[in-house]
Short mmCIF file of C-alpha atoms in Angstrom, two decimals:
data_model
loop_
_atom_site.label_atom_id
_atom_site.label_comp_id
_atom_site.label_asym_id
_atom_site.label_seq_id
_atom_site.Cartn_x
_atom_site.Cartn_y
_atom_site.Cartn_z
CA MET M 1 19.55 50.01 87.59
CA GLU M 2 16.98 48.80 85.10
CA LYS M 3 16.25 45.06 85.16
CA SER M 4 16.80 43.13 81.99
CA SER M 5 13.75 42.26 79.87
CA PRO M 6 13.23 38.95 78.00
CA ASP M 7 14.07 41.09 74.73
CA LYS M 8 17.03 42.96 75.89
CA ASP M 9 20.48 41.59 76.74
CA ARG M 10 22.46 42.79 79.86
CA HIS M 11 25.41 44.56 78.15
CA VAL M 12 28.60 44.14 79.93
CA LEU M 13 31.56 46.39 79.05
CA ILE M 14 35.27 44.78 79.53
CA ALA M 15 37.85 47.70 79.64
CA ALA M 16 41.02 46.29 78.72
CA ASP M 17 44.47 47.65 78.22
CA LYS M 18 47.69 45.68 77.50
CA THR M 19 48.62 44.63 80.68
CA GLU M 20 47.94 40.91 81.82
CA SER M 21 45.22 41.93 84.60
CA SER M 22 42.99 42.65 81.52
CA LYS M 23 43.41 39.11 80.22
CA ARG M 24 42.46 37.97 83.49
CA ALA M 25 39.62 40.14 83.44
CA VAL M 26 38.62 38.47 80.01
CA LEU M 27 39.16 34.93 81.33
CA TYR M 28 37.02 35.58 84.30
CA VAL M 29 34.17 37.02 82.31
CA ALA M 30 34.45 33.87 79.85
CA ASP M 31 34.63 31.28 82.81
CA PHE M 32 31.87 33.03 85.00
CA LEU M 33 29.38 33.95 82.37
CA GLY M 34 30.18 31.81 79.32
CA GLY M 35 27.25 30.12 77.78
CA VAL M 36 24.72 32.39 80.04
CA PRO M 37 22.09 33.53 77.83
CA GLY M 38 20.86 37.46 77.63
CA ILE M 39 24.29 38.74 77.80
CA SER M 40 26.11 40.96 75.32
CA LEU M 41 29.53 42.07 75.60
CA THR M 42 31.85 45.07 74.44
CA LEU M 43 35.50 44.80 74.82
CA LEU M 44 36.69 48.43 75.10
CA TYR M 45 40.22 49.74 74.62
CA ILE M 46 40.89 53.54 75.05
CA ILE M 47 44.10 54.66 73.29
CA PRO M 48 46.20 56.12 76.00
CA GLU M 49 47.56 59.22 73.91
CA PRO M 50 50.54 60.93 75.61
CA PRO M 51 50.21 64.62 76.40
CA GLU M 52 51.03 67.30 73.68
CA ASP M 53 54.95 67.63 72.76
CA TYR M 54 55.74 64.11 73.81
CA PHE M 55 56.21 63.79 69.95
CA ALA M 56 58.50 65.93 67.96
CA SER M 57 55.98 66.14 65.12
CA GLU M 58 52.34 65.41 64.11
CA ALA M 59 53.44 62.69 61.83
CA GLU M 60 55.40 60.87 64.98
CA ARG M 61 52.29 61.37 66.79
CA ARG M 62 49.92 59.85 64.13
CA GLU M 63 52.32 56.68 63.73
CA TRP M 64 52.23 56.15 67.31
CA VAL M 65 48.33 56.13 67.54
CA GLU M 66 48.24 53.82 64.31
CA LYS M 67 50.49 51.41 65.94
CA ASP M 68 48.95 51.43 69.21
CA GLU M 69 45.27 50.96 67.47
CA GLU M 70 46.77 48.10 65.28
CA GLU M 71 48.01 46.43 68.40
CA ALA M 72 44.94 46.86 70.33
CA ARG M 73 42.59 45.68 67.76
CA ARG M 74 44.55 42.41 67.49
CA MET M 75 44.66 42.20 71.09
CA LEU M 76 40.71 42.64 71.42
CA GLU M 77 40.20 40.13 68.47
CA ASN M 78 41.95 37.55 70.44
CA TYR M 79 40.07 38.33 73.62
CA ALA M 80 36.77 38.07 71.61
CA ALA M 81 37.86 34.76 70.33
CA ILE M 82 38.36 33.62 73.99
CA LEU M 83 34.88 34.83 74.77
CA VAL M 84 33.17 33.18 71.80
CA GLN M 85 35.00 29.81 72.69
CA ALA M 86 33.50 30.09 76.08
CA GLY M 87 30.10 30.06 74.92
CA PHE M 88 29.14 33.70 73.73
CA PRO M 89 27.63 34.07 70.59
CA GLU M 90 29.90 35.93 68.09
CA GLU M 91 27.48 38.40 67.03
CA LYS M 92 26.87 39.20 70.87
CA VAL M 93 30.74 40.03 71.01
CA LYS M 94 31.88 43.64 69.75
CA THR M 95 35.34 45.26 69.88
CA LEU M 96 35.95 48.97 70.19
CA VAL M 97 39.16 50.91 70.17
CA GLY M 98 39.13 54.85 70.41
CA PRO M 99 40.79 57.83 71.67
CA CYS M 100 39.06 59.86 74.35
CA ASP M 101 39.39 63.69 74.73
CA LEU M 102 38.41 63.32 78.54
CA PRO M 103 41.27 63.73 81.05
CA SER M 104 41.50 60.12 82.45
CA ILE M 105 40.81 56.70 81.13
CA ALA M 106 38.13 55.91 83.89
CA GLU M 107 36.07 58.90 82.77
CA CYS M 108 36.39 57.81 78.98
CA ILE M 109 35.32 54.18 80.22
CA LEU M 110 32.14 55.64 82.19
CA LYS M 111 31.46 57.80 79.06
CA SER M 112 31.25 54.65 76.96
CA GLN M 113 29.40 52.75 79.43
CA GLU M 114 26.76 55.37 79.42
CA GLU M 115 26.63 55.55 75.55
CA LEU M 116 26.38 51.75 75.37
CA ASP M 117 23.87 51.52 77.99
CA CYS M 118 26.07 48.93 79.86
CA CYS M 119 24.82 47.63 83.47
CA THR M 120 28.27 46.30 84.25
CA ILE M 121 31.97 47.56 83.86
CA VAL M 122 34.64 44.64 84.22
CA VAL M 123 38.29 45.89 84.56
CA GLY M 124 41.47 44.01 85.73
CA ARG M 125 43.64 45.76 88.59
CA ARG M 126 47.34 45.68 87.77
CA GLY M 127 48.24 45.88 91.63
CA ILE M 128 50.32 49.28 91.85
CA SER M 129 52.33 50.34 94.98
CA LYS M 130 51.05 53.28 97.22
CA LYS M 131 53.30 55.66 95.94
CA GLU M 132 52.01 54.86 92.36
CA GLU M 133 48.44 55.17 93.57
CA PHE M 134 49.26 58.62 94.94
CA LEU M 135 50.93 60.24 91.90
CA PHE M 136 48.94 58.43 89.16
CA SER M 137 45.71 57.05 90.79
CA SER M 138 44.41 53.89 89.09
CA THR M 139 41.77 53.13 86.65
CA SER M 140 40.17 50.47 88.79
CA SER M 141 39.70 52.78 91.76
CA ARG M 142 38.36 55.93 89.88
CA LEU M 143 35.85 53.41 88.14
CA LEU M 144 34.91 52.17 91.66
CA HIS M 145 34.43 55.80 93.00
CA ALA M 146 32.98 57.50 90.08
CA ALA M 147 30.45 54.82 88.44
CA LYS M 148 27.05 55.68 88.89
CA ASN M 149 23.78 53.27 87.70
CA CYS M 150 25.87 50.22 87.14
CA ALA M 151 28.18 47.54 88.54
CA VAL M 152 31.78 47.56 88.69
CA TRP M 153 33.82 44.28 88.78
CA VAL M 154 37.36 44.52 89.38
CA ILE M 155 39.26 41.25 88.67
CA GLU M 156 42.57 40.75 90.51
CA MET D 1 50.02 90.97 60.75
CA ILE D 2 53.07 92.20 58.68
CA VAL D 3 55.68 93.89 61.07
CA ALA D 4 58.19 96.02 59.68
CA GLU D 5 61.62 94.91 59.45
CA ILE D 6 63.93 96.78 61.78
CA SER D 7 67.42 97.65 60.22
CA ARG D 8 70.81 96.38 61.42
CA ALA D 9 71.67 100.26 61.65
CA GLU D 10 68.88 100.66 64.04
CA ILE D 11 69.49 97.52 65.88
CA ARG D 12 73.09 98.87 66.50
CA GLU D 13 71.61 102.12 67.56
CA LEU D 14 69.35 100.41 70.23
CA ILE D 15 72.23 98.39 71.42
CA VAL D 16 74.39 101.70 72.03
CA LEU D 17 71.39 103.02 73.67
CA ARG D 18 70.87 100.02 76.13
CA VAL D 19 74.37 99.08 76.75
CA GLY D 20 76.76 101.81 75.65
CA ALA D 21 79.01 102.25 72.92
CA SER D 22 81.91 100.35 74.59
CA ARG D 23 79.86 97.05 75.33
CA ALA D 24 78.39 97.15 71.92
CA PRO D 25 79.78 94.34 69.73
CA LYS D 26 81.99 94.90 66.99
CA LYS D 27 80.30 92.45 64.86
CA LEU D 28 76.49 92.04 64.85
CA ARG D 29 74.83 88.84 64.34
CA VAL D 30 71.11 88.73 64.00
CA ILE D 31 69.43 85.55 64.33
CA THR D 32 65.94 84.80 63.24
CA ASP D 33 66.15 81.05 63.29
CA MET D 34 66.79 79.68 67.00
CA THR D 35 66.83 76.07 66.16
CA ASP D 36 70.50 75.62 67.14
CA PHE D 37 70.17 77.24 70.66
CA PHE D 38 73.97 76.52 71.20
CA GLY D 39 74.66 78.66 68.35
CA VAL D 40 72.82 81.88 69.98
CA ASP D 41 75.29 83.45 71.96
CA TYR D 42 76.25 86.56 73.99
CA ASP D 43 76.01 89.63 72.08
CA ASP D 44 73.67 87.94 69.49
CA VAL D 45 70.42 89.68 68.55
CA ALA D 46 67.41 87.63 68.03
CA LEU D 47 64.96 88.91 65.75
CA LEU D 48 61.58 87.69 67.00
CA GLY D 49 58.38 88.93 65.44
CA GLY D 50 60.05 91.84 64.18
CA GLU D 51 61.17 92.73 67.74
CA PRO D 52 65.16 92.78 68.46
CA TYR D 53 66.30 91.00 71.56
CA PHE D 54 69.94 91.46 72.89
CA ILE D 55 71.32 88.25 74.22
CA ARG D 56 73.03 88.32 77.42
CA GLY D 57 73.71 84.77 78.60
CA ASN D 58 72.35 81.36 79.37
CA GLU D 59 70.08 80.62 82.50
CA ARG D 60 71.02 78.01 84.86
CA GLU D 61 68.91 75.34 87.14
CA GLY D 62 69.70 72.43 89.36
CA ARG D 63 67.20 69.40 88.84
CA PHE D 64 66.76 65.81 90.35
CA GLY D 65 69.67 66.39 92.72
CA ILE D 66 72.27 67.51 90.32
CA GLU D 67 73.73 70.91 90.95
CA GLU D 68 72.78 74.13 88.79
CA GLN D 69 73.51 73.44 85.17
CA PRO D 70 73.51 76.18 82.32
CA LYS D 71 70.08 75.84 80.40
CA PHE D 72 71.54 76.38 76.89
CA TRP D 73 67.88 76.84 75.49
CA VAL D 74 66.95 79.76 78.05
CA LYS D 75 68.65 83.15 77.33
CA ARG D 76 68.84 86.27 79.22
CA ALA D 77 67.99 89.08 76.78
CA ILE D 78 67.38 92.71 76.78
CA ASP D 79 64.35 93.95 74.88
CA LEU D 80 66.05 96.37 72.73
CA ARG D 81 63.09 98.51 72.11
CA THR D 82 61.89 99.04 76.11
CA GLY D 83 65.07 98.25 77.70
CA GLU D 84 63.44 95.49 79.66
CA LEU D 85 65.13 92.49 80.74
CA LYS D 86 63.54 89.23 79.34
CA ILE D 87 64.00 85.37 79.43
CA LEU D 88 63.81 83.87 76.07
CA LYS D 89 62.80 80.11 76.03
CA LEU D 90 64.01 78.24 73.05
CA VAL D 91 62.71 75.13 71.76
CA PHE D 92 64.53 72.01 72.82
CA HIS D 93 62.62 68.41 72.20
CA GLU D 94 63.78 66.87 75.38
CA ARG D 95 61.99 63.86 76.42
CA PHE D 96 63.57 61.75 79.24
CA SER D 97 62.39 59.33 82.01
CA ALA D 98 63.62 60.30 85.57
CA ARG D 99 63.16 58.59 88.92
CA VAL D 100 61.15 60.64 91.40
CA GLY D 101 61.48 58.75 94.88
CA GLY D 102 61.53 55.36 93.02
CA ILE D 103 58.80 55.94 90.63
CA VAL D 104 59.77 56.16 86.89
CA PHE D 105 58.30 59.50 85.22
CA GLU D 106 58.08 60.16 81.74
CA PHE D 107 58.68 63.91 81.22
CA MET D 108 59.12 66.04 78.14
CA ARG D 109 59.53 69.69 77.32
CA SER D 110 56.47 71.24 76.01
CA PRO D 111 57.13 74.62 74.30
CA ARG D 112 53.49 74.65 73.05
CA LYS D 113 52.12 74.00 76.64
CA GLU D 114 53.93 76.77 77.95
CA ALA D 115 52.89 78.92 75.42
CA ASN D 116 49.22 78.05 75.94
CA ILE D 117 49.55 78.86 79.67
CA LEU D 118 51.14 82.12 79.14
CA ARG D 119 48.06 82.99 77.07
CA LEU D 120 45.65 81.84 79.65
CA VAL D 121 47.50 83.32 82.60
CA ARG D 122 47.90 86.86 80.90
CA GLY D 123 47.27 89.29 83.68
CA HIS D 124 47.10 86.86 86.51
CA PRO D 125 49.10 88.01 89.27
CA ASN D 126 50.58 84.53 90.54
CA PHE D 127 51.98 83.41 87.23
CA MET D 128 55.23 84.87 85.10
CA GLN D 129 53.86 87.05 82.32
CA GLY D 130 54.91 86.71 78.91
CA PHE D 131 53.76 85.65 75.26
CA ALA D 132 55.06 83.26 72.57
CA VAL D 133 56.18 84.02 69.16
CA GLU D 134 57.43 81.71 66.10
CA ASP D 135 60.56 82.36 64.81
CA ARG D 136 61.62 82.16 61.12
CA ALA D 137 61.76 78.33 61.37
CA GLY D 138 58.54 77.95 63.11
CA ASN D 139 60.14 77.33 66.54
CA VAL D 140 57.81 78.41 69.55
CA ILE D 141 59.73 80.99 71.46
CA ARG D 142 58.47 82.26 74.56
CA VAL D 143 59.57 85.77 75.63
CA ILE D 144 59.04 86.04 79.52
CA ASP D 145 59.35 89.19 81.66
CA HIS D 146 62.06 88.79 83.85
CA ILE D 147 61.05 88.92 87.67
CA PRO D 148 63.38 90.65 89.82
CA GLY D 149 63.12 88.91 93.15
CA ARG D 150 63.91 85.82 95.36
CA LYS D 151 62.85 82.35 95.33
CA LEU D 152 60.94 80.48 97.73
CA HIS D 153 63.88 78.66 99.24
CA GLU D 154 66.01 81.85 99.21
CA VAL D 155 63.24 83.73 101.37
CA VAL D 156 62.07 81.14 103.85
CA PRO D 157 65.23 80.41 105.67
CA GLU D 158 65.69 84.09 106.38
CA LEU D 159 62.51 84.54 108.22
CA GLY D 160 62.55 84.49 111.80
CA ASP D 161 65.31 83.59 114.09
CA SER D 162 63.68 80.26 115.17
CA HIS D 163 61.07 78.10 113.93
CA GLU D 164 58.59 79.14 116.78
CA GLY D 165 59.02 82.81 116.06
CA TYR D 166 58.75 82.09 112.24
CA PHE D 167 55.74 80.11 112.89
CA TYR D 168 53.87 82.79 114.67
CA SER D 169 55.23 86.02 112.95
CA HIS D 170 55.78 85.08 109.31
CA PHE D 171 53.98 81.85 108.49
CA PRO D 172 50.39 82.89 108.83
CA ALA D 173 50.96 85.73 105.94
CA LEU D 174 53.20 83.18 103.99
CA PHE D 175 50.28 80.62 104.53
CA GLU D 176 47.90 82.89 103.06
CA ASP D 177 50.11 83.45 99.96
CA TYR D 178 50.34 79.77 99.63
CA ILE D 179 46.68 79.39 99.45
CA GLY D 180 46.35 81.95 96.81
CA LEU D 181 49.04 80.04 94.81
CA VAL D 182 47.28 76.79 95.14
CA ARG D 183 44.19 78.66 93.73
CA ALA D 184 46.26 79.82 91.08
CA ILE D 185 47.18 76.08 90.05
CA ARG D 186 43.48 75.26 90.52
CA PHE D 187 43.01 78.02 87.68
CA LEU D 188 45.07 75.96 85.63
CA HIS D 189 43.52 72.65 86.43
CA MET D 190 39.90 74.00 85.73
CA HIS D 191 41.28 74.79 82.04
CA MET D 192 42.78 71.24 81.87
CA SER D 193 46.40 72.49 82.15
CA LYS D 194 49.04 71.36 84.54
CA HIS D 195 52.00 73.22 85.91
CA GLY D 196 54.02 70.20 85.38
CA ASP D 197 57.06 71.26 87.78
CA ILE D 198 55.73 72.45 90.90
CA ARG D 199 59.02 73.13 93.30
CA ARG D 200 60.10 75.68 95.83
CA ASP D 201 62.53 77.19 93.19
CA HIS D 202 59.50 77.78 90.78
CA LEU D 203 58.12 80.41 92.81
CA ILE D 204 59.32 83.98 92.92
CA ARG D 205 58.50 86.64 95.14
CA GLU D 206 58.37 89.88 92.93
CA ARG D 207 60.71 92.61 94.96
CA GLU D 208 58.46 95.62 93.99
CA SER D 209 54.92 94.20 94.47
CA GLY D 210 55.80 91.42 96.91
CA LEU D 211 53.45 88.95 94.81
CA TRP D 212 54.40 85.50 94.72
CA ARG D 213 54.66 84.22 91.07
CA TRP D 214 54.66 80.71 89.44
CA ILE D 215 57.31 80.30 86.78
CA ASP D 216 58.63 77.71 84.50
CA PHE D 217 55.52 75.64 82.92
CA ASP D 218 57.29 74.19 79.97
CA LEU D 219 57.62 70.67 81.49
CA ASN D 220 54.96 68.11 80.88
CA TYR D 221 54.53 64.63 82.21
CA VAL D 222 52.63 61.50 81.23
CA HIS D 223 49.83 61.81 83.80
CA ARG D 224 48.22 58.26 83.54
CA GLU D 225 45.18 58.24 85.33
CA ASN D 226 45.42 61.14 87.60
CA PHE D 227 45.68 64.32 85.20
CA PHE D 228 46.64 66.49 88.47
CA GLY D 229 48.51 64.02 90.47
CA TYR D 230 52.13 65.26 90.10
CA ASP D 231 50.86 68.87 90.59
CA LEU D 232 49.25 68.07 93.65
CA PHE D 233 52.50 66.11 94.94
CA GLY D 234 54.35 69.49 94.11
CA LEU D 235 51.97 71.57 96.15
CA GLY D 236 52.38 69.28 99.20
CA ASN D 237 56.04 69.50 98.94
CA VAL D 238 55.85 73.22 98.79
CA LEU D 239 53.35 73.20 101.96
CA ALA D 240 55.74 71.02 103.92
CA TYR D 241 58.59 73.36 103.15
CA ILE D 242 57.02 76.44 104.42
CA THR D 243 55.25 74.94 107.23
CA GLY D 244 58.78 73.33 108.46
CA ARG D 245 60.72 76.43 107.59
CA GLY D 246 62.82 74.12 105.41
CA ASP D 247 62.71 70.25 104.72
CA VAL D 248 62.76 68.55 108.08
CA THR D 249 64.72 65.34 107.26
CA THR D 250 65.35 62.11 109.23
CA LYS D 251 69.11 62.58 108.61
CA GLU D 252 68.90 66.12 110.29
CA LEU D 253 66.77 64.78 113.29
CA LYS D 254 69.09 61.86 113.84
CA GLU D 255 72.00 64.31 114.03
CA HIS D 256 70.51 67.10 116.12
CA ASN D 257 67.47 65.57 118.20
CA PRO D 258 67.92 61.67 118.42
CA ARG D 259 65.31 61.30 120.73
CA LEU D 260 62.84 62.99 118.48
CA PHE D 261 64.32 61.00 115.71
CA GLU D 262 63.45 57.76 117.46
CA GLN D 263 59.67 58.85 117.66
CA ILE D 264 59.53 59.32 113.79
CA LEU D 265 57.68 56.41 112.28
CA GLU D 266 57.59 55.31 108.53
CA GLU D 267 53.91 56.48 108.16
CA ASP D 268 55.10 60.15 109.09
CA LEU D 269 57.33 60.49 106.13
CA ASN D 270 56.64 61.95 102.79
CA ILE D 271 55.09 59.29 100.54
CA ILE D 272 57.55 59.53 97.84
CA PHE D 273 60.57 61.44 99.41
CA GLY D 274 60.99 59.02 102.56
CA TYR D 275 63.49 61.23 104.10
CA ARG D 276 61.40 64.14 104.52
CA VAL D 277 59.27 64.28 107.81
CA MET D 278 55.44 65.29 106.77
CA ASN D 279 54.12 64.79 110.26
CA LEU D 280 55.60 67.96 111.46
CA ARG D 281 53.45 68.63 114.53
CA LYS D 282 55.73 65.78 116.01
CA VAL D 283 58.54 68.06 115.54
CA TYR D 284 56.86 71.48 116.18
CA PRO D 285 53.95 70.68 118.63
CA TYR D 286 52.04 74.10 118.21
CA ILE D 287 51.58 73.16 114.41
CA PRO D 288 47.55 73.05 114.52
CA LEU D 289 45.95 69.68 113.82
CA ALA D 290 44.07 70.69 110.87
CA LEU D 291 47.29 72.14 109.24
CA ASN D 292 49.02 68.90 110.15
CA ARG D 293 46.29 66.80 108.82
CA VAL D 294 46.70 68.30 105.17
CA LEU D 295 50.33 67.55 105.37
CA LEU D 296 49.85 63.85 106.52
CA HIS D 297 47.64 63.36 103.10
CA PHE D 298 51.22 63.34 101.40
CA SER D 299 52.77 60.91 103.89
CA GLN D 300 53.12 57.15 103.70
CA GLY D 301 50.41 56.74 106.40
CA ALA D 302 47.94 58.53 104.28
CA ASN D 303 44.80 56.28 103.57
CA ALA D 304 43.24 58.80 101.24
CA PHE D 305 44.91 61.28 98.78
CA TYR D 306 43.84 64.46 97.42
CA ASP D 307 42.69 64.16 93.70
CA THR D 308 42.05 67.57 92.94
CA THR D 309 42.99 71.03 94.01
CA ASP D 310 39.46 71.77 95.29
CA GLN D 311 39.98 69.00 97.86
CA LEU D 312 43.17 70.56 99.06
CA LEU D 313 41.71 73.84 98.90
CA ASP D 314 38.84 72.98 101.23
CA ASP D 315 41.06 71.42 103.97
CA LEU D 316 43.60 74.38 103.71
CA GLU D 317 40.52 76.90 104.27
CA GLU D 318 39.91 74.93 107.47
CA ALA D 319 43.35 74.87 108.45
CA ARG D 320 43.33 78.67 107.86
CA SER D 321 40.38 79.12 110.29
CA LYS D 322 42.17 77.26 112.87
CA LEU D 323 45.21 79.21 112.47
CA LEU D 324 43.18 82.50 112.71
CA ASN D 325 41.69 81.32 115.80
CA ALA D 326 44.60 79.85 117.52
#
């Protein structure tokens, strides 16, 4: 992992969804890193668009995506406010909402990590049963297994 | 492409040719809009892409523990041009939640997904064959070749007189076929498609060729993080079924072999269907360790799960080599 230089911030990616575990992740970062210089943050939300034919029409799909995106933007703005209050300069806290054409959320997060050149990914762990883990896997587990050239913080 | 319209007179002639004059309907109903699938009935003719299909009834299927119900959106039909029996799958925008072993899944019927898969698997020996065509209302109708043959759950119980006899005489060939079927699913996954509904009654052995074919890929599920998870789960269940020559359940063991039942632990059971035994070597000690290890990946005692069909295939190949050398 590249060491940070005095001119270059360490870029931390907080991957959020609409669960309480994401809020815990944000609060942890605020508490742990708030006020520490040389850190910039991106709050990332990947729109979890359901598979084709979930929607009866293209109009219904667009409405679903717009609503989800709107809710996500509001959520990330609230999280950004928490981080700013914790001591991060406003210009160093960015939000990013978008769809992804990769098969899993974890892959989308890793793609963003690479594109944004983040050294650390922070993600909340929801706490799922073994059955759910078996059938659906979990984003945090996937990130832990697949992440390269970055650290992964999983917040319980 | 503009298809020449077939006349009602021609349709009537073809019906007489296929089923005889006495069975031809007195009143001919030709339907070009299949939106109301309840209204598409026996003796109707569905005209799709200029081709006439003579409706002969509805298919039936059981699901989630409910016994067989008619599937009104799936019709049996005769292709009047060729005389071949076809299955017409009409559009049914069904979206539902179901509990599978206590886990809530969101499922949806996906005509487009099935249409895409039919295109993808054209000519593949392990999938049902057909094509999709839009009716006049834009509904994506799938025209599937009927497969004369029997389903897995009809074939397996009749193989061999005992499990041991079955395992040594029939299982090796069936296991080989199963590996081929997993490769077929891998083919779908490599093209970012899922089967969506892998189960023992979605496998038919074609009578003439002896080939096993996957059928019915119009169901889709919200996959969350693991695109392939539910498909892999289905493959594990099919493997357990063919290895055990049927489901080996705790109820059955308790009734017929209480001493063995006492040895079965929670970790030996299917991770989702907790009444099915996955540690089949405890029941049939001649099952090789390598094969049993594959089954245990689908048990409550598993510490690691298969994420991809590649991982499953690696272990199946190892199990096969041990089986051949046994």
